[in-house]
mmCIF file of C-alpha atoms and ligand atoms in Angstrom:
data_model
loop_
_atom_site.group_PDB
_atom_site.id
_atom_site.type_symbol
_atom_site.label_atom_id
_atom_site.label_comp_id
_atom_site.label_asym_id
_atom_site.label_seq_id
_atom_site.Cartn_x
_atom_site.Cartn_y
_atom_site.Cartn_z
ATOM 1 C CA MET F 1 -48.876 -26.516 80.234
ATOM 2 C CA VAL F 2 -46.347 -24.153 78.698
ATOM 3 C CA LEU F 3 -42.547 -24.306 78.428
ATOM 4 C CA ILE F 4 -40.201 -24.840 81.357
ATOM 5 C CA SER F 5 -37.756 -21.946 81.863
ATOM 6 C CA PRO F 6 -34.277 -23.399 82.202
ATOM 7 C CA SER F 7 -32.066 -22.207 85.057
ATOM 8 C CA ARG F 8 -29.234 -23.427 87.225
ATOM 9 C CA ARG F 9 -31.687 -24.554 89.913
ATOM 10 C CA LEU F 10 -33.374 -26.843 87.423
ATOM 11 C CA ARG F 11 -30.467 -29.183 86.933
ATOM 12 C CA ARG F 12 -29.595 -30.752 83.579
ATOM 13 C CA THR F 13 -28.210 -34.297 83.569
ATOM 14 C CA PRO F 14 -25.166 -36.006 82.058
ATOM 15 C CA PHE F 15 -27.511 -37.401 79.378
ATOM 16 C CA SER F 16 -29.525 -34.239 78.573
ATOM 17 C CA GLU F 17 -27.674 -33.779 75.286
ATOM 18 C CA GLY F 18 -28.700 -37.278 74.158
ATOM 19 C CA VAL F 19 -32.248 -36.863 75.446
ATOM 20 C CA GLU F 20 -32.661 -33.659 73.436
ATOM 21 C CA ALA F 21 -31.101 -35.178 70.296
ATOM 22 C CA ALA F 22 -33.612 -38.036 70.661
ATOM 23 C CA GLY F 23 -36.461 -35.506 70.458
ATOM 24 C CA VAL F 24 -37.790 -35.264 74.018
ATOM 25 C CA LYS F 25 -41.208 -33.550 73.890
ATOM 26 C CA ALA F 26 -41.888 -32.899 77.589
ATOM 27 C CA TYR F 27 -40.075 -32.797 80.903
ATOM 28 C CA THR F 28 -41.148 -32.819 84.508
ATOM 29 C CA VAL F 29 -39.038 -31.734 87.489
ATOM 30 C CA TYR F 30 -37.919 -34.357 90.025
ATOM 31 C CA ASN F 31 -35.391 -33.736 92.787
ATOM 32 C CA HIS F 32 -34.752 -30.313 91.211
ATOM 33 C CA MET F 33 -33.654 -32.054 88.005
ATOM 34 C CA LEU F 34 -35.063 -32.608 84.520
ATOM 35 C CA LEU F 35 -36.923 -35.885 83.991
ATOM 36 C CA PRO F 36 -38.213 -36.614 80.454
ATOM 37 C CA THR F 37 -41.884 -37.663 80.292
ATOM 38 C CA VAL F 38 -42.680 -37.939 76.559
ATOM 39 C CA PHE F 39 -40.689 -38.783 73.427
ATOM 40 C CA GLU F 40 -43.033 -39.834 70.587
ATOM 41 C CA SER F 41 -46.301 -39.880 72.564
ATOM 42 C CA LEU F 42 -47.398 -41.376 75.880
ATOM 43 C CA GLU F 43 -49.028 -44.323 74.074
ATOM 44 C CA ALA F 44 -46.364 -44.894 71.409
ATOM 45 C CA ASP F 45 -43.647 -44.821 74.116
ATOM 46 C CA TYR F 46 -45.695 -47.314 76.165
ATOM 47 C CA HIS F 47 -46.125 -49.812 73.312
ATOM 48 C CA HIS F 48 -42.446 -49.562 72.440
ATOM 49 C CA LEU F 49 -41.392 -50.172 76.078
ATOM 50 C CA LYS F 50 -43.436 -53.393 76.190
ATOM 51 C CA GLN F 51 -41.970 -54.730 72.921
ATOM 52 C CA TYR F 52 -38.348 -53.646 72.651
ATOM 53 C CA VAL F 53 -35.850 -51.868 74.904
ATOM 54 C CA GLN F 54 -35.526 -48.285 76.065
ATOM 55 C CA VAL F 55 -32.756 -46.214 77.621
ATOM 56 C CA TRP F 56 -34.103 -43.902 80.345
ATOM 57 C CA ASP F 57 -32.365 -40.847 81.746
ATOM 58 C CA VAL F 58 -33.374 -41.269 85.380
ATOM 59 C CA SER F 59 -30.483 -39.181 86.728
ATOM 60 C CA CYS F 60 -33.096 -37.476 88.910
ATOM 61 C CA GLU F 61 -33.124 -40.617 91.056
ATOM 62 C CA ARG F 62 -30.318 -38.928 93.019
ATOM 63 C CA GLN F 63 -28.106 -40.849 95.388
ATOM 64 C CA VAL F 64 -27.594 -39.938 99.010
ATOM 65 C CA GLU F 65 -24.286 -41.591 99.883
ATOM 66 C CA LEU F 66 -23.684 -42.791 103.467
ATOM 67 C CA ARG F 67 -20.014 -43.448 104.177
ATOM 68 C CA GLY F 68 -18.354 -44.351 107.480
ATOM 69 C CA PRO F 69 -18.465 -46.790 110.406
ATOM 70 C CA ASP F 70 -22.043 -45.827 111.408
ATOM 71 C CA ALA F 71 -23.496 -46.081 107.869
ATOM 72 C CA GLY F 72 -25.297 -49.388 108.499
ATOM 73 C CA ARG F 73 -26.661 -48.258 111.851
ATOM 74 C CA LEU F 74 -27.895 -45.023 110.240
ATOM 75 C CA MET F 75 -29.599 -46.903 107.382
ATOM 76 C CA GLN F 76 -31.498 -49.038 109.913
ATOM 77 C CA MET F 77 -32.538 -45.897 111.834
ATOM 78 C CA LEU F 78 -34.013 -44.518 108.614
ATOM 79 C CA THR F 79 -36.271 -47.437 107.688
ATOM 80 C CA PRO F 80 -38.689 -49.874 109.386
ATOM 81 C CA ARG F 81 -37.541 -52.608 106.969
ATOM 82 C CA ASP F 82 -35.243 -55.044 108.796
ATOM 83 C CA LEU F 83 -31.890 -54.811 106.983
ATOM 84 C CA ARG F 84 -29.906 -57.215 109.184
ATOM 85 C CA GLY F 85 -29.819 -59.942 106.546
ATOM 86 C CA MET F 86 -28.906 -57.579 103.706
ATOM 87 C CA LEU F 87 -25.503 -58.232 102.121
ATOM 88 C CA PRO F 88 -23.251 -56.054 99.988
ATOM 89 C CA GLY F 89 -24.388 -56.525 96.370
ATOM 90 C CA GLN F 90 -28.060 -56.274 97.294
ATOM 91 C CA CYS F 91 -30.655 -53.542 96.769
ATOM 92 C CA CYS F 92 -33.763 -53.052 98.905
ATOM 93 C CA TYR F 93 -36.903 -51.002 98.390
ATOM 94 C CA VAL F 94 -37.166 -49.201 101.757
ATOM 95 C CA PRO F 95 -39.949 -46.980 103.104
ATOM 96 C CA ILE F 96 -38.489 -43.998 105.001
ATOM 97 C CA VAL F 97 -40.734 -42.542 107.706
ATOM 98 C CA ASP F 98 -40.657 -39.659 110.169
ATOM 99 C CA GLU F 99 -41.300 -39.903 113.907
ATOM 100 C CA THR F 100 -45.076 -40.050 113.326
ATOM 101 C CA GLY F 101 -44.785 -42.881 110.808
ATOM 102 C CA GLY F 102 -45.415 -40.526 107.859
ATOM 103 C CA MET F 103 -43.742 -41.405 104.571
ATOM 104 C CA LEU F 104 -40.772 -39.150 103.734
ATOM 105 C CA ASN F 105 -39.548 -41.085 100.700
ATOM 106 C CA ASP F 106 -39.559 -44.597 99.182
ATOM 107 C CA PRO F 107 -36.028 -45.088 97.845
ATOM 108 C CA VAL F 108 -34.003 -48.075 96.768
ATOM 109 C CA ALA F 109 -31.129 -48.695 99.222
ATOM 110 C CA VAL F 110 -27.984 -50.008 97.554
ATOM 111 C CA LYS F 111 -25.491 -51.691 99.911
ATOM 112 C CA LEU F 112 -22.051 -51.214 98.349
ATOM 113 C CA SER F 113 -20.196 -52.436 101.477
ATOM 114 C CA GLU F 114 -20.776 -52.491 105.231
ATOM 115 C CA ASP F 115 -19.782 -48.841 105.516
ATOM 116 C CA ARG F 116 -20.890 -47.465 102.150
ATOM 117 C CA TRP F 117 -24.504 -47.174 100.951
ATOM 118 C CA TRP F 118 -26.418 -45.323 98.266
ATOM 119 C CA VAL F 119 -29.978 -44.260 98.958
ATOM 120 C CA SER F 120 -31.569 -43.843 95.513
ATOM 121 C CA ILE F 121 -34.274 -41.349 96.333
ATOM 122 C CA ALA F 122 -37.761 -40.472 95.108
ATOM 123 C CA ASP F 123 -38.863 -36.847 94.846
ATOM 124 C CA SER F 124 -38.248 -35.284 98.277
ATOM 125 C CA ASP F 125 -35.180 -33.650 99.833
ATOM 126 C CA LEU F 126 -34.179 -36.664 101.887
ATOM 127 C CA LEU F 127 -30.568 -35.464 102.149
ATOM 128 C CA PHE F 128 -31.653 -32.827 104.690
ATOM 129 C CA TRP F 129 -33.522 -35.329 106.873
ATOM 130 C CA ILE F 130 -30.549 -37.695 106.855
ATOM 131 C CA LYS F 131 -28.061 -34.924 107.662
ATOM 132 C CA GLY F 132 -30.325 -33.892 110.558
ATOM 133 C CA VAL F 133 -30.404 -37.426 111.940
ATOM 134 C CA VAL F 134 -26.619 -37.788 111.610
ATOM 135 C CA ASN F 135 -25.963 -34.524 113.424
ATOM 136 C CA GLY F 136 -28.632 -35.031 116.089
ATOM 137 C CA TRP F 137 -27.262 -38.474 116.977
ATOM 138 C CA ARG F 138 -23.588 -37.496 116.388
ATOM 139 C CA LEU F 139 -23.111 -40.468 114.076
ATOM 140 C CA ASP F 140 -19.773 -41.165 112.416
ATOM 141 C CA VAL F 141 -21.009 -41.014 108.802
ATOM 142 C CA LEU F 142 -20.394 -38.679 105.884
ATOM 143 C CA VAL F 143 -23.556 -37.834 103.969
ATOM 144 C CA ASP F 144 -23.549 -36.206 100.559
ATOM 145 C CA GLU F 145 -24.936 -36.340 97.033
ATOM 146 C CA PRO F 146 -22.243 -37.887 94.812
ATOM 147 C CA ASP F 147 -21.956 -37.333 91.054
ATOM 148 C CA VAL F 148 -23.869 -40.545 90.289
ATOM 149 C CA SER F 149 -26.646 -40.682 87.692
ATOM 150 C CA PRO F 150 -28.752 -43.784 87.088
ATOM 151 C CA LEU F 151 -29.472 -44.771 83.495
ATOM 152 C CA ALA F 152 -32.243 -47.365 83.245
ATOM 153 C CA ILE F 153 -32.388 -49.997 80.483
ATOM 154 C CA GLN F 154 -35.956 -51.311 80.448
ATOM 155 C CA GLY F 155 -37.990 -53.634 78.251
ATOM 156 C CA PRO F 156 -37.985 -57.266 77.087
ATOM 157 C CA LYS F 157 -34.772 -56.793 75.058
ATOM 158 C CA ALA F 158 -32.847 -55.204 77.950
ATOM 159 C CA ASP F 159 -30.780 -58.351 78.642
ATOM 160 C CA ASP F 160 -29.744 -58.631 74.990
ATOM 161 C CA LEU F 161 -28.704 -54.984 74.821
ATOM 162 C CA LEU F 162 -26.677 -54.976 78.038
ATOM 163 C CA ALA F 163 -25.038 -58.335 77.219
ATOM 164 C CA ARG F 164 -23.645 -56.745 74.045
ATOM 165 C CA VAL F 165 -22.096 -53.852 75.965
ATOM 166 C CA PHE F 166 -21.033 -55.513 79.240
ATOM 167 C CA GLY F 167 -20.887 -59.227 78.411
ATOM 168 C CA ASP F 168 -23.199 -62.209 78.900
ATOM 169 C CA SER F 169 -22.698 -62.281 82.674
ATOM 170 C CA VAL F 170 -25.210 -59.426 83.095
ATOM 171 C CA ARG F 171 -27.877 -62.032 82.310
ATOM 172 C CA ASP F 172 -27.064 -63.712 85.625
ATOM 173 C CA ILE F 173 -27.705 -60.624 87.785
ATOM 174 C CA ARG F 174 -30.696 -61.485 89.991
ATOM 175 C CA PHE F 175 -33.620 -59.142 90.781
ATOM 176 C CA PHE F 176 -32.539 -56.335 93.130
ATOM 177 C CA ARG F 177 -28.913 -57.510 93.077
ATOM 178 C CA PHE F 178 -26.055 -55.673 91.439
ATOM 179 C CA GLY F 179 -22.654 -56.461 89.979
ATOM 180 C CA ILE F 180 -19.607 -54.306 89.285
ATOM 181 C CA TYR F 181 -18.739 -53.961 85.584
ATOM 182 C CA GLN F 182 -16.184 -51.980 83.618
ATOM 183 C CA PHE F 183 -16.777 -49.009 81.340
ATOM 184 C CA GLN F 184 -13.877 -46.973 79.976
ATOM 185 C CA GLY F 185 -11.598 -48.582 82.529
ATOM 186 C CA ARG F 186 -13.699 -47.597 85.530
ATOM 187 C CA ASP F 187 -16.131 -49.503 87.741
ATOM 188 C CA VAL F 188 -19.882 -49.143 87.223
ATOM 189 C CA VAL F 189 -22.638 -50.611 89.357
ATOM 190 C CA ILE F 190 -25.308 -52.445 87.317
ATOM 191 C CA ALA F 191 -28.443 -53.615 89.156
ATOM 192 C CA ARG F 192 -31.431 -55.601 87.923
ATOM 193 C CA SER F 193 -34.107 -53.090 88.915
ATOM 194 C CA GLY F 194 -36.076 -50.187 87.495
ATOM 195 C CA TYR F 195 -39.360 -48.349 87.562
ATOM 196 C CA SER F 196 -41.269 -50.682 85.208
ATOM 197 C CA LYS F 197 -42.600 -54.240 85.218
ATOM 198 C CA GLN F 198 -41.008 -55.005 81.834
ATOM 199 C CA GLY F 199 -37.690 -56.071 83.329
ATOM 200 C CA GLY F 200 -34.287 -54.504 82.960
ATOM 201 C CA PHE F 201 -31.367 -52.834 84.644
ATOM 202 C CA GLU F 202 -30.157 -49.637 86.196
ATOM 203 C CA ILE F 203 -26.600 -48.486 85.526
ATOM 204 C CA TYR F 204 -25.293 -46.123 88.199
ATOM 205 C CA VAL F 205 -23.021 -43.851 86.145
ATOM 206 C CA GLU F 206 -20.304 -42.234 88.273
ATOM 207 C CA GLY F 207 -18.809 -39.080 86.796
ATOM 208 C CA ARG F 208 -20.906 -36.957 84.470
ATOM 209 C CA GLU F 209 -18.230 -37.004 81.769
ATOM 210 C CA ARG F 210 -18.955 -40.709 81.262
ATOM 211 C CA GLY F 211 -22.667 -40.131 80.583
ATOM 212 C CA MET F 212 -22.727 -39.377 76.872
ATOM 213 C CA PRO F 213 -20.060 -41.952 75.898
ATOM 214 C CA LEU F 214 -22.160 -44.687 77.563
ATOM 215 C CA TRP F 215 -25.382 -43.317 76.032
ATOM 216 C CA ARG F 216 -23.829 -43.441 72.525
ATOM 217 C CA LYS F 217 -22.411 -46.919 73.059
ATOM 218 C CA LEU F 218 -25.837 -48.286 74.065
ATOM 219 C CA PHE F 219 -27.535 -46.813 71.003
ATOM 220 C CA GLU F 220 -24.807 -48.120 68.646
ATOM 221 C CA ALA F 221 -25.023 -51.595 70.160
ATOM 222 C CA GLY F 222 -28.819 -51.737 70.096
ATOM 223 C CA GLN F 223 -29.686 -50.412 66.622
ATOM 224 C CA ASP F 224 -31.126 -53.722 65.402
ATOM 225 C CA LEU F 225 -32.932 -54.243 68.743
ATOM 226 C CA ASN F 226 -34.905 -51.076 67.984
ATOM 227 C CA VAL F 227 -33.512 -49.355 71.089
ATOM 228 C CA ARG F 228 -34.980 -45.905 71.762
ATOM 229 C CA ALA F 229 -34.766 -43.172 74.338
ATOM 230 C CA GLY F 230 -37.654 -43.506 76.777
ATOM 231 C CA CYS F 231 -38.742 -42.594 80.273
ATOM 232 C CA PRO F 232 -40.857 -44.018 83.088
ATOM 233 C CA SER F 233 -44.267 -44.675 81.544
ATOM 234 C CA ALA F 234 -47.183 -42.946 83.258
ATOM 235 C CA ILE F 235 -49.426 -45.736 81.912
ATOM 236 C CA GLU F 236 -47.312 -48.841 82.519
ATOM 237 C CA ARG F 237 -46.341 -47.882 86.066
ATOM 238 C CA ILE F 238 -50.021 -47.555 87.041
ATOM 239 C CA GLU F 239 -50.801 -50.930 85.430
ATOM 240 C CA GLY F 240 -47.964 -52.336 87.539
ATOM 241 C CA GLY F 241 -48.914 -50.549 90.771
ATOM 242 C CA LEU F 242 -45.596 -48.725 91.105
ATOM 243 C CA LEU F 243 -46.191 -45.818 93.459
ATOM 244 C CA SER F 244 -45.062 -42.244 92.894
ATOM 245 C CA TYR F 245 -44.040 -40.303 95.999
ATOM 246 C CA GLY F 246 -45.696 -36.864 96.088
ATOM 247 C CA ASN F 247 -48.491 -38.130 93.846
ATOM 248 C CA ASP F 248 -49.860 -41.345 95.333
ATOM 249 C CA MET F 249 -48.525 -40.749 98.843
ATOM 250 C CA THR F 250 -47.157 -37.947 101.009
ATOM 251 C CA ASP F 251 -45.963 -37.510 104.587
ATOM 252 C CA ASP F 252 -49.642 -37.731 105.586
ATOM 253 C CA ASN F 253 -49.585 -41.460 104.798
ATOM 254 C CA THR F 254 -48.113 -44.406 106.681
ATOM 255 C CA PRO F 255 -46.395 -47.204 104.742
ATOM 256 C CA HIS F 256 -49.332 -49.457 105.655
ATOM 257 C CA GLU F 257 -51.765 -47.104 103.965
ATOM 258 C CA CYS F 258 -49.493 -47.206 100.924
ATOM 259 C CA GLY F 259 -49.587 -50.999 100.787
ATOM 260 C CA LEU F 260 -45.925 -51.015 101.796
ATOM 261 C CA GLY F 261 -46.562 -52.904 105.042
ATOM 262 C CA ARG F 262 -44.764 -55.883 103.465
ATOM 263 C CA PHE F 263 -41.585 -53.796 103.478
ATOM 264 C CA CYS F 264 -41.914 -53.018 107.213
ATOM 265 C CA ASN F 265 -40.644 -55.313 109.972
ATOM 266 C CA THR F 266 -41.436 -52.861 112.697
ATOM 267 C CA HIS F 267 -41.068 -55.396 115.525
ATOM 268 C CA THR F 268 -37.515 -56.379 114.602
ATOM 269 C CA ALA F 269 -36.274 -53.114 113.070
ATOM 270 C CA ILE F 270 -34.978 -51.993 116.456
ATOM 271 C CA GLY F 271 -33.874 -48.375 116.561
ATOM 272 C CA CYS F 272 -35.786 -47.164 113.523
ATOM 273 C CA ILE F 273 -37.319 -43.702 113.671
ATOM 274 C CA GLY F 274 -41.122 -43.833 113.862
ATOM 275 C CA ARG F 275 -41.125 -47.352 115.342
ATOM 276 C CA ASP F 276 -43.604 -46.588 118.148
ATOM 277 C CA ALA F 277 -46.013 -44.878 115.761
ATOM 278 C CA LEU F 278 -45.784 -47.755 113.274
ATOM 279 C CA LEU F 279 -46.233 -50.425 115.944
ATOM 280 C CA ARG F 280 -49.552 -48.749 116.705
ATOM 281 C CA VAL F 281 -50.761 -48.614 113.115
ATOM 282 C CA ALA F 282 -49.486 -52.142 112.460
ATOM 283 C CA THR F 283 -51.680 -53.605 115.211
ATOM 284 C CA GLU F 284 -54.737 -51.463 114.513
ATOM 285 C CA GLY F 285 -54.348 -51.665 110.726
ATOM 286 C CA PRO F 286 -54.864 -48.723 108.375
ATOM 287 C CA VAL F 287 -58.338 -47.263 107.766
ATOM 288 C CA GLN F 288 -57.550 -46.364 104.153
ATOM 289 C CA GLN F 289 -55.220 -47.974 101.639
ATOM 290 C CA ILE F 290 -53.837 -47.672 98.123
ATOM 291 C CA ARG F 291 -55.925 -49.508 95.562
ATOM 292 C CA ALA F 292 -56.070 -50.057 91.840
ATOM 293 C CA ILE F 293 -59.152 -48.388 90.372
ATOM 294 C CA ALA F 294 -60.620 -48.972 86.903
ATOM 295 C CA ILE F 295 -62.418 -45.845 85.701
ATOM 296 C CA SER F 296 -64.930 -46.462 82.903
ATOM 297 C CA GLY F 297 -65.577 -44.418 79.810
ATOM 298 C CA ASP F 298 -63.375 -42.508 77.386
ATOM 299 C CA PRO F 299 -59.737 -41.692 78.145
ATOM 300 C CA VAL F 300 -59.488 -39.414 81.194
ATOM 301 C CA PRO F 301 -57.394 -36.213 81.129
ATOM 302 C CA VAL F 302 -54.044 -35.945 82.942
ATOM 303 C CA CYS F 303 -54.478 -36.269 86.718
ATOM 304 C CA ASP F 304 -52.645 -33.264 88.206
ATOM 305 C CA ARG F 305 -54.743 -32.960 91.394
ATOM 306 C CA VAL F 306 -56.691 -35.406 93.524
ATOM 307 C CA TRP F 307 -59.990 -36.594 92.093
ATOM 308 C CA PRO F 308 -62.528 -37.288 94.849
ATOM 309 C CA VAL F 309 -64.044 -40.770 94.995
ATOM 310 C CA TYR F 310 -67.668 -41.146 96.132
ATOM 311 C CA SER F 311 -70.163 -43.838 96.986
ATOM 312 C CA ASN F 312 -73.801 -42.794 97.397
ATOM 313 C CA SER F 313 -72.612 -39.161 97.379
ATOM 314 C CA LYS F 314 -70.338 -39.813 100.381
ATOM 315 C CA ARG F 315 -66.629 -39.309 99.963
ATOM 316 C CA VAL F 316 -64.739 -42.595 100.333
ATOM 317 C CA GLY F 317 -61.335 -41.761 98.906
ATOM 318 C CA GLN F 318 -59.351 -40.096 96.145
ATOM 319 C CA VAL F 319 -57.650 -40.931 92.851
ATOM 320 C CA THR F 320 -54.066 -39.665 92.589
ATOM 321 C CA SER F 321 -52.841 -41.097 89.260
ATOM 322 C CA ALA F 322 -54.814 -42.128 86.176
ATOM 323 C CA ALA F 323 -54.247 -42.881 82.503
ATOM 324 C CA TRP F 324 -55.898 -44.632 79.578
ATOM 325 C CA SER F 325 -54.472 -48.120 79.139
ATOM 326 C CA PRO F 326 -54.425 -49.241 75.503
ATOM 327 C CA ASP F 327 -53.740 -52.882 76.495
ATOM 328 C CA PHE F 328 -56.506 -53.161 79.096
ATOM 329 C CA GLU F 329 -58.888 -50.827 77.250
ATOM 330 C CA THR F 330 -59.918 -48.979 80.379
ATOM 331 C CA ASN F 331 -58.643 -46.075 82.433
ATOM 332 C CA VAL F 332 -56.229 -47.452 85.006
ATOM 333 C CA ALA F 333 -55.797 -45.508 88.229
ATOM 334 C CA ILE F 334 -54.213 -45.499 91.678
ATOM 335 C CA GLY F 335 -56.082 -44.081 94.650
ATOM 336 C CA MET F 336 -56.428 -44.072 98.414
ATOM 337 C CA ILE F 337 -59.706 -45.757 99.435
ATOM 338 C CA ARG F 338 -61.374 -46.002 102.855
ATOM 339 C CA MET F 339 -61.713 -49.480 104.323
ATOM 340 C CA THR F 340 -65.498 -49.489 103.912
ATOM 341 C CA HIS F 341 -65.014 -49.503 100.122
ATOM 342 C CA TRP F 342 -61.623 -51.120 99.514
ATOM 343 C CA ASP F 343 -62.822 -54.686 98.762
ATOM 344 C CA ASP F 344 -62.313 -56.068 95.270
ATOM 345 C CA GLU F 345 -65.014 -55.062 92.745
ATOM 346 C CA THR F 346 -66.562 -52.348 94.933
ATOM 347 C CA LYS F 347 -68.486 -49.879 92.760
ATOM 348 C CA VAL F 348 -67.631 -46.213 93.291
ATOM 349 C CA GLU F 349 -67.765 -42.918 91.383
ATOM 350 C CA VAL F 350 -64.781 -40.760 90.504
ATOM 351 C CA GLU F 351 -65.123 -37.003 90.013
ATOM 352 C CA THR F 352 -62.842 -36.311 87.035
ATOM 353 C CA PRO F 353 -62.470 -32.879 85.421
ATOM 354 C CA ASP F 354 -64.729 -34.313 82.669
ATOM 355 C CA GLY F 355 -67.481 -35.195 85.137
ATOM 356 C CA MET F 356 -68.506 -38.142 87.318
ATOM 357 C CA ARG F 357 -67.419 -41.592 86.123
ATOM 358 C CA PRO F 358 -68.408 -45.028 87.353
ATOM 359 C CA ALA F 359 -65.363 -46.953 88.609
ATOM 360 C CA LEU F 360 -64.391 -50.266 90.180
ATOM 361 C CA VAL F 361 -61.998 -50.710 93.094
ATOM 362 C CA ARG F 362 -59.652 -53.652 92.544
ATOM 363 C CA GLU F 363 -57.430 -55.536 94.965
ATOM 364 C CA LYS F 364 -54.832 -56.357 92.309
ATOM 365 C CA PHE F 365 -53.109 -54.166 89.779
ATOM 366 C CA TRP F 366 -53.092 -55.098 86.104
ATOM 367 C CA ILE F 367 -49.507 -56.344 85.853
HETATM 368 N N1 THG R 401 -34.854 -47.084 90.919
HETATM 369 C C1 THG R 401 -33.912 -46.407 91.619
HETATM 370 N N2 THG R 401 -34.205 -45.328 92.345
HETATM 371 C C2 THG R 401 -35.478 -44.888 92.374
HETATM 372 C C3 THG R 401 -36.505 -45.553 91.693
HETATM 373 C C4 THG R 401 -36.167 -46.684 90.930
HETATM 374 N N3 THG R 401 -35.772 -43.776 93.117
HETATM 375 C C5 THG R 401 -37.031 -43.153 92.946
HETATM 376 C C6 THG R 401 -38.166 -44.128 92.810
HETATM 377 N N4 THG R 401 -37.822 -45.117 91.778
HETATM 378 C C7 THG R 401 -38.398 -44.815 94.125
HETATM 379 N N5 THG R 401 -39.621 -45.596 94.120
HETATM 380 C C8 THG R 401 -39.656 -46.928 93.762
HETATM 381 C C9 THG R 401 -40.895 -47.524 93.628
HETATM 382 C C10 THG R 401 -40.982 -48.861 93.270
HETATM 383 C C11 THG R 401 -39.830 -49.593 93.056
HETATM 384 C C12 THG R 401 -38.612 -48.983 93.185
HETATM 385 C C13 THG R 401 -38.516 -47.657 93.559
HETATM 386 C C14 THG R 401 -39.880 -51.031 92.700
HETATM 387 N N6 THG R 401 -40.858 -51.790 93.204
HETATM 388 C C15 THG R 401 -41.047 -53.150 92.816
HETATM 389 C C16 THG R 401 -42.523 -53.489 93.003
HETATM 390 O O1 THG R 401 -43.178 -52.848 93.792
HETATM 391 O O2 THG R 401 -42.961 -54.395 92.305
HETATM 392 C C17 THG R 401 -40.166 -54.140 93.545
HETATM 393 C C18 THG R 401 -40.065 -53.992 94.997
HETATM 394 C C19 THG R 401 -39.421 -55.184 95.672
HETATM 395 O O3 THG R 401 -39.931 -56.305 95.515
HETATM 396 O O4 THG R 401 -38.406 -55.030 96.385
HETATM 397 O O5 THG R 401 -39.039 -51.516 91.957
HETATM 398 O O6 THG R 401 -37.006 -47.318 90.259
HETATM 399 N N7 THG R 401 -32.648 -46.838 91.575
#
């Protein structure tokens, strides 16, 4: 890979100045925005995340705001997850599907009030789909992308760091709940969530001018906690089975294939788009599904295309994400595996750019 050419289309974030001062070494592009991928090294960043606390510029998790009397009805049209019991102050991981049951995105829905929601999106232009639905159904909702940028605080010391900046009550925020806190005299939403299994928070920073002041405050407060700039870990998220839209799944996959059937209540999610298609796949069951895969041998190269998976020279699936795990001393991977080979401990072969490797399908991820 060579350098990324900056341009207006490739949006910077409210924290880019801090990210660059912290020595970011590589970026990817996500929702047309910069997302850091490496600071010290993939492995050093990973070890640090598991021991201390990191501040992640995940501004690229853009919000689609739904505002108006039909906001709740619209949200339920967008997802097969039954949201009737969801209260303001709660977050929900929600598969979003099209009329064929194909995955369009896997965002976190944040219910601010009955008529105001944020949809914290993965990497696809969900705003356009939502605007289409609103206009097609003539719903009374305003849909736009507000100036809101999530900053994630992740790692075992995340509670200690945030308690210093926002007070001890942040310790009481429950998983996938949020509270309203104050920064520079204005409200900020702080949720216990984030794209790692190490625990932590996401601060939804409203107004880009408040980005760098908050960034600086967190680093001042956390000096002795060994706080560092970080980013979603390509290794840790595979160990934890956190899926990446566009990599591990696309609109060719149903939520059931993605192992997201537990977030679908297709029978009771009346009015959701794709309901008929999903009712069919829910009864029949998927014929392929996401699995953890342990690939033997030396560290594999970066996985930037699908790696075919074989058994007795017959194709039985594909690997879509892979990385060497220092803690588990094997290559950890995520793939889509046909039902004939998806049982725990099934032996398969993965065609990596470095050649064929023996591998084991696993029913559980590592963390
Ligand atoms: N946080 C926020 N927005 C996001 C992400 C995030 N948008 C993009 C991307 N990440 C969306 N994808 C995911 C994938 C997994 C999770 C959240 C968003 C996640 N999953 C947990 C799990 O699978 O263990 C918990 C799910 C649950 O139990 O509800 O957290 O990270 N704001």
